[in-house]
Amino acid sequence: MKIFGLITFLTVLASCGGGGGSSSNVIKSIDPITADKFEQSIRSQKAGMVKNDTEKGNYVDLDYNTVTRSFDVSIKDMNSNSRDTILKIDGDTIYTLQEEFEDGKAEATRRSVKMESMDQLVKDITEPLPPGTSLSMNGNKMSLKFKFSYTNDFTIDGVSAKQTMNTTAVASIDLTNIRCSQTSVMSTASVLIINGNTQNLPTTGANTASACGATLTRAQLKAIPLTNLELCDETSGDDEAEVKCNAAADLSYLVN
C-alpha cells in the first residue's frame, strides 16, 4: 500500500460500500489523537524522502482455453517491490516518483509521478471506516482487521465469466513511524462463474511491508532521470473519479 494508503484504502472501501463483518463492530472513525498523529506524519514529509514497499505471495491466473472454451487455472508467485521518492512539495501538493520492480529486477517496469493533496490525505484519516473493521491499540502499534470483496466481469470468445475475490486482511502501523511501518497479511478466496456454473478457485495470499530508505540530497534528486514520464493527478479526493494522467513529458523541472 501507498504512503498512508492503508487508512485511505479503508475509507475508500467504506465510501463504496465495501468491507464486511457484523454491523455491531462498526468503527465510525479512528480516534482524534491517532488522527492527529497521522496528520503530523503527513505534513512532516520533505522532498527527498524515500519509501520502499515489498509484496510477496501468490495469485490465481486464468488462461482462456480456446479448445475447451473454459479457463485453465494456475497459481502464480508474486514478488514485487516499489519505491516512492518525494520530488517536491509545493504548498499543499506533493509530487512523488513511483517506481515498480518485478521479481527482484533492478530496472523499473513502470515509472510515473503522482500529485497528491496533503489536505485531502488528512481528510481521509477522519472518514468512516468500513462496517466490521476491527481496530485495536497496543502502545503505539495500531492493528486493523477487515474484509473486502472485488468482482471482475468479462467476456472472451462469447464466454461470459465473473470472478469474485473475497479478501481478509490483518494490518499494522507503528504510530511513531507511520510512513514506513505499515505491514499487512492478506488471504483471498476466489469463485469463478462461467455461464452460470460456479467453480471454487484456490485460496491465495500476500504479505506486504514498507520501510524508509535514506533521504536523498538535493543533488541526488536532481540526478534522477525524469524525462518521458506521466504526471498523474490524485488530488481531487473523488473516490469514484478516474485518475487523470498527462501525456509523458520531461518532469525535470520538479527538482530543478
PDB file of C-alpha atoms in Angstrom:
ATOM      1  CA  MET A   1       0.000   0.000   0.000  1.00  0.00           C
ATOM      2  CA  LYS A   2       0.998   3.614  -0.581  1.00  0.00           C
ATOM      3  CA  ILE A   3       2.080   6.185   1.991  1.00  0.00           C
ATOM      4  CA  PHE A   4      -0.783   6.437   4.455  1.00  0.00           C
ATOM      5  CA  GLY A   5      -2.581   4.279   1.914  1.00  0.00           C
ATOM      6  CA  LEU A   6      -3.878   1.750   4.408  1.00  0.00           C
ATOM      7  CA  ILE A   7      -6.272   4.194   6.066  1.00  0.00           C
ATOM      8  CA  THR A   8      -7.081   5.837   2.725  1.00  0.00           C
ATOM      9  CA  PHE A   9      -7.833   2.419   1.250  1.00  0.00           C
ATOM     10  CA  LEU A  10     -10.218   1.608   4.088  1.00  0.00           C
ATOM     11  CA  THR A  11     -12.061   4.908   3.783  1.00  0.00           C
ATOM     12  CA  VAL A  12     -12.447   4.302   0.039  1.00  0.00           C
ATOM     13  CA  LEU A  13     -13.920   0.883   0.838  1.00  0.00           C
ATOM     14  CA  ALA A  14     -16.386   2.494   3.214  1.00  0.00           C
ATOM     15  CA  SER A  15     -17.455   5.106   0.658  1.00  0.00           C
ATOM     16  CA  CYS A  16     -18.000   2.386  -1.943  1.00  0.00           C
ATOM     17  CA  GLY A  17     -19.960   0.163   0.428  1.00  0.00           C
ATOM     18  CA  GLY A  18     -17.092  -2.319   0.769  1.00  0.00           C
ATOM     19  CA  GLY A  19     -15.938  -4.163   3.845  1.00  0.00           C
ATOM     20  CA  GLY A  20     -17.754  -6.857   5.751  1.00  0.00           C
ATOM     21  CA  GLY A  21     -18.471  -8.333   9.115  1.00  0.00           C
ATOM     22  CA  SER A  22     -21.001  -7.654  11.809  1.00  0.00           C
ATOM     23  CA  SER A  23     -22.549  -4.189  11.969  1.00  0.00           C
ATOM     24  CA  SER A  24     -22.112  -4.384  15.745  1.00  0.00           C
ATOM     25  CA  ASN A  25     -18.376  -3.869  15.160  1.00  0.00           C
ATOM     26  CA  VAL A  26     -18.838  -0.589  13.276  1.00  0.00           C
ATOM     27  CA  ILE A  27     -15.970   1.854  13.860  1.00  0.00           C
ATOM     28  CA  LYS A  28     -17.100   5.273  12.687  1.00  0.00           C
ATOM     29  CA  SER A  29     -13.568   6.667  12.515  1.00  0.00           C
ATOM     30  CA  ILE A  30     -10.188   6.470  14.185  1.00  0.00           C
ATOM     31  CA  ASP A  31      -9.896   8.481  17.378  1.00  0.00           C
ATOM     32  CA  PRO A  32      -8.829  12.174  17.244  1.00  0.00           C
ATOM     33  CA  ILE A  33      -5.457  11.568  18.960  1.00  0.00           C
ATOM     34  CA  THR A  34      -4.480   8.899  16.433  1.00  0.00           C
ATOM     35  CA  ALA A  35      -5.805  11.039  13.566  1.00  0.00           C
ATOM     36  CA  ASP A  36      -3.596  13.897  14.797  1.00  0.00           C
ATOM     37  CA  LYS A  37      -0.526  11.609  14.681  1.00  0.00           C
ATOM     38  CA  PHE A  38      -1.358  10.729  11.083  1.00  0.00           C
ATOM     39  CA  GLU A  39      -1.744  14.394  10.216  1.00  0.00           C
ATOM     40  CA  GLN A  40       1.609  15.264  11.784  1.00  0.00           C
ATOM     41  CA  SER A  41       3.246  12.499   9.759  1.00  0.00           C
ATOM     42  CA  ILE A  42       1.584  13.628   6.528  1.00  0.00           C
ATOM     43  CA  ARG A  43       2.559  17.261   6.983  1.00  0.00           C
ATOM     44  CA  SER A  44       6.151  16.497   8.066  1.00  0.00           C
ATOM     45  CA  GLN A  45       7.065  14.979   4.694  1.00  0.00           C
ATOM     46  CA  LYS A  46      10.002  16.522   2.847  1.00  0.00           C
ATOM     47  CA  ALA A  47      11.471  16.376  -0.634  1.00  0.00           C
ATOM     48  CA  GLY A  48      13.983  13.522  -0.896  1.00  0.00           C
ATOM     49  CA  MET A  49      12.163  11.129   1.451  1.00  0.00           C
ATOM     50  CA  VAL A  50      12.129   7.548   0.139  1.00  0.00           C
ATOM     51  CA  LYS A  51       9.805   4.668   0.979  1.00  0.00           C
ATOM     52  CA  ASN A  52      10.299   1.087  -0.201  1.00  0.00           C
ATOM     53  CA  ASP A  53       7.417  -1.408  -0.354  1.00  0.00           C
ATOM     54  CA  THR A  54       7.664  -5.164  -0.835  1.00  0.00           C
ATOM     55  CA  GLU A  55       4.883  -7.596  -1.711  1.00  0.00           C
ATOM     56  CA  LYS A  56       5.287 -11.377  -1.773  1.00  0.00           C
ATOM     57  CA  GLY A  57       2.687 -14.076  -2.210  1.00  0.00           C
ATOM     58  CA  ASN A  58       0.685 -15.695  -4.978  1.00  0.00           C
ATOM     59  CA  TYR A  59      -2.385 -15.136  -7.097  1.00  0.00           C
ATOM     60  CA  VAL A  60      -4.833 -17.032  -9.314  1.00  0.00           C
ATOM     61  CA  ASP A  61      -4.022 -16.823 -13.026  1.00  0.00           C
ATOM     62  CA  LEU A  62      -6.823 -17.545 -15.533  1.00  0.00           C
ATOM     63  CA  ASP A  63      -5.808 -18.530 -19.069  1.00  0.00           C
ATOM     64  CA  TYR A  64      -8.626 -18.899 -21.586  1.00  0.00           C
ATOM     65  CA  ASN A  65      -8.527 -22.236 -23.450  1.00  0.00           C
ATOM     66  CA  THR A  66      -9.934 -21.842 -26.951  1.00  0.00           C
ATOM     67  CA  VAL A  67     -10.357 -25.619 -27.356  1.00  0.00           C
ATOM     68  CA  THR A  68     -12.373 -26.307 -24.194  1.00  0.00           C
ATOM     69  CA  ARG A  69     -13.882 -22.783 -24.169  1.00  0.00           C
ATOM     70  CA  SER A  70     -13.089 -22.575 -20.476  1.00  0.00           C
ATOM     71  CA  PHE A  71     -10.324 -21.197 -18.280  1.00  0.00           C
ATOM     72  CA  ASP A  72      -7.208 -23.075 -17.220  1.00  0.00           C
ATOM     73  CA  VAL A  73      -6.457 -22.190 -13.600  1.00  0.00           C
ATOM     74  CA  SER A  74      -2.939 -21.914 -12.202  1.00  0.00           C
ATOM     75  CA  ILE A  75      -1.241 -20.316  -9.209  1.00  0.00           C
ATOM     76  CA  LYS A  76       1.497 -17.796  -9.936  1.00  0.00           C
ATOM     77  CA  ASP A  77       4.055 -16.461  -7.481  1.00  0.00           C
ATOM     78  CA  MET A  78       4.203 -12.731  -6.862  1.00  0.00           C
ATOM     79  CA  ASN A  79       7.368 -10.914  -5.820  1.00  0.00           C
ATOM     80  CA  SER A  80       7.347  -7.180  -6.424  1.00  0.00           C
ATOM     81  CA  ASN A  81       8.908  -4.063  -4.983  1.00  0.00           C
ATOM     82  CA  SER A  82       8.066  -0.412  -5.351  1.00  0.00           C
ATOM     83  CA  ARG A  83       9.840   2.788  -4.410  1.00  0.00           C
ATOM     84  CA  ASP A  84       8.249   6.158  -3.699  1.00  0.00           C
ATOM     85  CA  THR A  85      10.533   9.200  -3.767  1.00  0.00           C
ATOM     86  CA  ILE A  86       9.157  12.627  -2.857  1.00  0.00           C
ATOM     87  CA  LEU A  87      10.425  15.003  -5.532  1.00  0.00           C
ATOM     88  CA  LYS A  88       8.825  18.263  -4.467  1.00  0.00           C
ATOM     89  CA  ILE A  89       6.306  19.768  -2.079  1.00  0.00           C
ATOM     90  CA  ASP A  90       4.644  22.878  -3.455  1.00  0.00           C
ATOM     91  CA  GLY A  91       2.221  24.327  -0.916  1.00  0.00           C
ATOM     92  CA  ASP A  92      -0.429  21.646  -0.396  1.00  0.00           C
ATOM     93  CA  THR A  93       0.731  19.466  -3.309  1.00  0.00           C
ATOM     94  CA  ILE A  94       3.160  16.542  -3.015  1.00  0.00           C
ATOM     95  CA  TYR A  95       4.909  15.272  -6.164  1.00  0.00           C
ATOM     96  CA  THR A  96       6.109  11.686  -5.777  1.00  0.00           C
ATOM     97  CA  LEU A  97       8.056   9.485  -8.190  1.00  0.00           C
ATOM     98  CA  GLN A  98       6.597   5.961  -8.177  1.00  0.00           C
ATOM     99  CA  GLU A  99       8.749   3.100  -9.448  1.00  0.00           C
ATOM    100  CA  GLU A 100       7.671  -0.542  -9.667  1.00  0.00           C
ATOM    101  CA  PHE A 101      10.048  -3.511  -9.844  1.00  0.00           C
ATOM    102  CA  GLU A 102       9.146  -7.127 -10.603  1.00  0.00           C
ATOM    103  CA  ASP A 103      10.921 -10.310  -9.459  1.00  0.00           C
ATOM    104  CA  GLY A 104      13.899  -8.511  -7.953  1.00  0.00           C
ATOM    105  CA  LYS A 105      14.918  -6.817 -11.213  1.00  0.00           C
ATOM    106  CA  ALA A 106      16.992  -3.642 -10.959  1.00  0.00           C
ATOM    107  CA  GLU A 107      15.170  -1.875 -13.816  1.00  0.00           C
ATOM    108  CA  ALA A 108      11.757  -0.463 -13.001  1.00  0.00           C
ATOM    109  CA  THR A 109       8.901  -1.936 -15.024  1.00  0.00           C
ATOM    110  CA  ARG A 110       6.851   1.209 -14.558  1.00  0.00           C
ATOM    111  CA  ARG A 111       7.689   4.789 -13.574  1.00  0.00           C
ATOM    112  CA  SER A 112       5.350   7.732 -13.124  1.00  0.00           C
ATOM    113  CA  VAL A 113       4.886  10.824 -10.969  1.00  0.00           C
ATOM    114  CA  LYS A 114       1.762  11.372  -8.881  1.00  0.00           C
ATOM    115  CA  MET A 115       0.326  14.546  -7.383  1.00  0.00           C
ATOM    116  CA  GLU A 116      -1.410  14.325  -4.011  1.00  0.00           C
ATOM    117  CA  SER A 117      -3.037  16.863  -1.742  1.00  0.00           C
ATOM    118  CA  MET A 118      -1.919  16.902   1.894  1.00  0.00           C
ATOM    119  CA  ASP A 119      -5.265  18.393   2.903  1.00  0.00           C
ATOM    120  CA  GLN A 120      -7.073  15.512   1.181  1.00  0.00           C
ATOM    121  CA  LEU A 121      -4.837  12.903   2.843  1.00  0.00           C
ATOM    122  CA  VAL A 122      -5.602  14.469   6.217  1.00  0.00           C
ATOM    123  CA  LYS A 123      -9.329  14.476   5.385  1.00  0.00           C
ATOM    124  CA  ASP A 124      -9.155  10.761   4.525  1.00  0.00           C
ATOM    125  CA  ILE A 125      -7.937   9.998   8.050  1.00  0.00           C
ATOM    126  CA  THR A 126     -11.183  11.298   9.547  1.00  0.00           C
ATOM    127  CA  GLU A 127     -13.527   9.457   7.147  1.00  0.00           C
ATOM    128  CA  PRO A 128     -15.579   6.490   8.452  1.00  0.00           C
ATOM    129  CA  LEU A 129     -14.052   3.029   8.187  1.00  0.00           C
ATOM    130  CA  PRO A 130     -15.974   0.113   6.635  1.00  0.00           C
ATOM    131  CA  PRO A 131     -18.546  -1.721   8.791  1.00  0.00           C
ATOM    132  CA  GLY A 132     -16.932  -4.676  10.530  1.00  0.00           C
ATOM    133  CA  THR A 133     -13.447  -3.178  10.678  1.00  0.00           C
ATOM    134  CA  SER A 134     -11.753  -4.147  13.934  1.00  0.00           C
ATOM    135  CA  LEU A 135      -9.196  -1.721  15.352  1.00  0.00           C
ATOM    136  CA  SER A 136      -7.006  -2.246  18.414  1.00  0.00           C
ATOM    137  CA  MET A 137      -4.085  -0.438  20.055  1.00  0.00           C
ATOM    138  CA  ASN A 138      -1.086  -1.898  21.862  1.00  0.00           C
ATOM    139  CA  GLY A 139       1.095   1.001  22.928  1.00  0.00           C
ATOM    140  CA  ASN A 140       1.996   2.815  19.701  1.00  0.00           C
ATOM    141  CA  LYS A 141       1.064  -0.113  17.460  1.00  0.00           C
ATOM    142  CA  MET A 142      -2.298   0.119  15.704  1.00  0.00           C
ATOM    143  CA  SER A 143      -3.739  -3.122  14.307  1.00  0.00           C
ATOM    144  CA  LEU A 144      -6.674  -3.453  11.950  1.00  0.00           C
ATOM    145  CA  LYS A 145      -8.669  -6.425  10.706  1.00  0.00           C
ATOM    146  CA  PHE A 146     -11.006  -6.001   7.776  1.00  0.00           C
ATOM    147  CA  LYS A 147     -12.608  -7.705   4.782  1.00  0.00           C
ATOM    148  CA  PHE A 148     -13.333  -6.566   1.260  1.00  0.00           C
ATOM    149  CA  SER A 149     -14.640  -8.056  -1.981  1.00  0.00           C
ATOM    150  CA  TYR A 150     -13.980  -7.385  -5.629  1.00  0.00           C
ATOM    151  CA  THR A 151     -15.806  -8.721  -8.700  1.00  0.00           C
ATOM    152  CA  ASN A 152     -14.450  -8.749 -12.243  1.00  0.00           C
ATOM    153  CA  ASP A 153     -16.899  -9.380 -15.111  1.00  0.00           C
ATOM    154  CA  PHE A 154     -15.503 -10.216 -18.538  1.00  0.00           C
ATOM    155  CA  THR A 155     -16.401 -11.925 -21.817  1.00  0.00           C
ATOM    156  CA  ILE A 156     -13.967 -13.808 -24.069  1.00  0.00           C
ATOM    157  CA  ASP A 157     -14.923 -15.546 -27.323  1.00  0.00           C
ATOM    158  CA  GLY A 158     -18.579 -15.302 -26.351  1.00  0.00           C
ATOM    159  CA  VAL A 159     -17.964 -16.913 -22.943  1.00  0.00           C
ATOM    160  CA  SER A 160     -19.225 -14.785 -20.044  1.00  0.00           C
ATOM    161  CA  ALA A 161     -17.334 -15.083 -16.784  1.00  0.00           C
ATOM    162  CA  LYS A 162     -17.338 -13.451 -13.372  1.00  0.00           C
ATOM    163  CA  GLN A 163     -14.546 -13.767 -10.822  1.00  0.00           C
ATOM    164  CA  THR A 164     -15.336 -12.736  -7.253  1.00  0.00           C
ATOM    165  CA  MET A 165     -12.477 -12.342  -4.775  1.00  0.00           C
ATOM    166  CA  ASN A 166     -13.125 -12.165  -1.028  1.00  0.00           C
ATOM    167  CA  THR A 167     -10.134 -10.940   0.946  1.00  0.00           C
ATOM    168  CA  THR A 168      -9.491 -10.921   4.688  1.00  0.00           C
ATOM    169  CA  ALA A 169      -6.608  -8.825   5.963  1.00  0.00           C
ATOM    170  CA  VAL A 170      -4.687  -8.033   9.111  1.00  0.00           C
ATOM    171  CA  ALA A 171      -2.595  -4.879   9.047  1.00  0.00           C
ATOM    172  CA  SER A 172      -0.485  -2.906  11.493  1.00  0.00           C
ATOM    173  CA  ILE A 173       1.106   0.549  11.742  1.00  0.00           C
ATOM    174  CA  ASP A 174       3.645   1.885  14.244  1.00  0.00           C
ATOM    175  CA  LEU A 175       2.358   5.348  15.134  1.00  0.00           C
ATOM    176  CA  THR A 176       5.874   6.541  15.969  1.00  0.00           C
ATOM    177  CA  ASN A 177       6.893   5.973  12.331  1.00  0.00           C
ATOM    178  CA  ILE A 178       3.647   5.882  10.339  1.00  0.00           C
ATOM    179  CA  ARG A 179       5.179   6.498   6.945  1.00  0.00           C
ATOM    180  CA  CYS A 180       7.470   3.484   6.972  1.00  0.00           C
ATOM    181  CA  SER A 181       5.940   0.865   9.258  1.00  0.00           C
ATOM    182  CA  GLN A 182       2.838  -0.457   7.522  1.00  0.00           C
ATOM    183  CA  THR A 183       2.557  -4.234   7.168  1.00  0.00           C
ATOM    184  CA  SER A 184      -0.312  -6.444   6.075  1.00  0.00           C
ATOM    185  CA  VAL A 185      -1.163 -10.113   5.635  1.00  0.00           C
ATOM    186  CA  MET A 186      -3.975 -10.910   3.215  1.00  0.00           C
ATOM    187  CA  SER A 187      -5.793 -14.094   2.252  1.00  0.00           C
ATOM    188  CA  THR A 188      -8.091 -14.255  -0.771  1.00  0.00           C
ATOM    189  CA  ALA A 189     -10.716 -16.858  -1.630  1.00  0.00           C
ATOM    190  CA  SER A 190     -11.992 -16.696  -5.217  1.00  0.00           C
ATOM    191  CA  VAL A 191     -15.020 -18.014  -7.068  1.00  0.00           C
ATOM    192  CA  LEU A 192     -15.314 -18.220 -10.856  1.00  0.00           C
ATOM    193  CA  ILE A 193     -18.735 -18.310 -12.507  1.00  0.00           C
ATOM    194  CA  ILE A 194     -18.777 -19.286 -16.201  1.00  0.00           C
ATOM    195  CA  ASN A 195     -22.130 -19.196 -17.978  1.00  0.00           C
ATOM    196  CA  GLY A 196     -23.844 -19.827 -14.657  1.00  0.00           C
ATOM    197  CA  ASN A 197     -21.538 -22.656 -13.486  1.00  0.00           C
ATOM    198  CA  THR A 198     -19.659 -21.979 -10.236  1.00  0.00           C
ATOM    199  CA  GLN A 199     -16.060 -23.073  -9.620  1.00  0.00           C
ATOM    200  CA  ASN A 200     -14.191 -22.504  -6.344  1.00  0.00           C
ATOM    201  CA  LEU A 201     -10.637 -21.358  -7.025  1.00  0.00           C
ATOM    202  CA  PRO A 202      -7.578 -21.982  -4.806  1.00  0.00           C
ATOM    203  CA  THR A 203      -7.055 -19.626  -1.886  1.00  0.00           C
ATOM    204  CA  THR A 204      -4.104 -17.274  -2.305  1.00  0.00           C
ATOM    205  CA  GLY A 205      -2.276 -14.831  -0.044  1.00  0.00           C
ATOM    206  CA  ALA A 206       0.138 -11.924   0.084  1.00  0.00           C
ATOM    207  CA  ASN A 207       2.357 -10.187   2.634  1.00  0.00           C
ATOM    208  CA  THR A 208       3.294  -6.533   2.268  1.00  0.00           C
ATOM    209  CA  ALA A 209       5.727  -4.357   4.209  1.00  0.00           C
ATOM    210  CA  SER A 210       7.113  -0.837   3.954  1.00  0.00           C
ATOM    211  CA  ALA A 211      10.423   0.645   5.116  1.00  0.00           C
ATOM    212  CA  CYS A 212      12.123   4.021   4.843  1.00  0.00           C
ATOM    213  CA  GLY A 213      15.207   4.490   2.724  1.00  0.00           C
ATOM    214  CA  ALA A 214      17.886   7.110   3.179  1.00  0.00           C
ATOM    215  CA  THR A 215      16.660  10.640   2.412  1.00  0.00           C
ATOM    216  CA  LEU A 216      18.147  11.926  -0.853  1.00  0.00           C
ATOM    217  CA  THR A 217      20.111  15.138  -1.055  1.00  0.00           C
ATOM    218  CA  ARG A 218      19.186  17.955  -3.424  1.00  0.00           C
ATOM    219  CA  ALA A 219      21.978  16.853  -5.777  1.00  0.00           C
ATOM    220  CA  GLN A 220      20.752  13.253  -5.734  1.00  0.00           C
ATOM    221  CA  LEU A 221      17.208  14.373  -6.544  1.00  0.00           C
ATOM    222  CA  LYS A 222      18.449  16.422  -9.498  1.00  0.00           C
ATOM    223  CA  ALA A 223      20.323  13.341 -10.811  1.00  0.00           C
ATOM    224  CA  ILE A 224      17.127  11.250 -11.087  1.00  0.00           C
ATOM    225  CA  PRO A 225      16.066  10.837 -14.742  1.00  0.00           C
ATOM    226  CA  LEU A 226      12.604  12.340 -15.070  1.00  0.00           C
ATOM    227  CA  THR A 227      12.127  12.513 -18.832  1.00  0.00           C
ATOM    228  CA  ASN A 228       9.265  10.784 -20.636  1.00  0.00           C
ATOM    229  CA  LEU A 229       7.112  10.298 -17.516  1.00  0.00           C
ATOM    230  CA  GLU A 230       3.377  10.595 -16.935  1.00  0.00           C
ATOM    231  CA  LEU A 231       2.124  13.040 -14.299  1.00  0.00           C
ATOM    232  CA  CYS A 232      -0.983  11.625 -12.593  1.00  0.00           C
ATOM    233  CA  ASP A 233      -3.324  13.880 -10.639  1.00  0.00           C
ATOM    234  CA  GLU A 234      -4.674  12.196  -7.476  1.00  0.00           C
ATOM    235  CA  THR A 235      -5.584  15.403  -5.656  1.00  0.00           C
ATOM    236  CA  SER A 236      -9.359  15.512  -6.223  1.00  0.00           C
ATOM    237  CA  GLY A 237     -10.422  13.280  -3.335  1.00  0.00           C
ATOM    238  CA  ASP A 238     -13.202  11.849  -5.511  1.00  0.00           C
ATOM    239  CA  ASP A 239     -13.043   8.091  -4.920  1.00  0.00           C
ATOM    240  CA  GLU A 240     -15.167   7.391  -7.985  1.00  0.00           C
ATOM    241  CA  ALA A 241     -13.124   9.572 -10.344  1.00  0.00           C
ATOM    242  CA  GLU A 242     -10.643   8.070 -12.761  1.00  0.00           C
ATOM    243  CA  VAL A 243      -7.091   9.222 -12.080  1.00  0.00           C
ATOM    244  CA  LYS A 244      -6.052  11.613 -14.839  1.00  0.00           C
ATOM    245  CA  CYS A 245      -2.536  11.199 -16.214  1.00  0.00           C
ATOM    246  CA  ASN A 246      -0.979  13.736 -18.557  1.00  0.00           C
ATOM    247  CA  ALA A 247       0.952  12.588 -21.593  1.00  0.00           C
ATOM    248  CA  ALA A 248       4.542  11.557 -20.925  1.00  0.00           C
ATOM    249  CA  ALA A 249       6.779  14.599 -20.634  1.00  0.00           C
ATOM    250  CA  ASP A 250      10.042  15.896 -19.167  1.00  0.00           C
ATOM    251  CA  LEU A 251       9.329  16.479 -15.456  1.00  0.00           C
ATOM    252  CA  SER A 252      12.862  17.512 -14.520  1.00  0.00           C
ATOM    253  CA  TYR A 253      11.537  20.952 -13.589  1.00  0.00           C
ATOM    254  CA  LEU A 254      10.198  19.404 -10.378  1.00  0.00           C
ATOM    255  CA  VAL A 255      13.731  19.018  -8.974  1.00  0.00           C
ATOM    256  CA  ASN A 256      15.492  21.941 -10.674  1.00  0.00           C
TER     257      ASN A 256
END
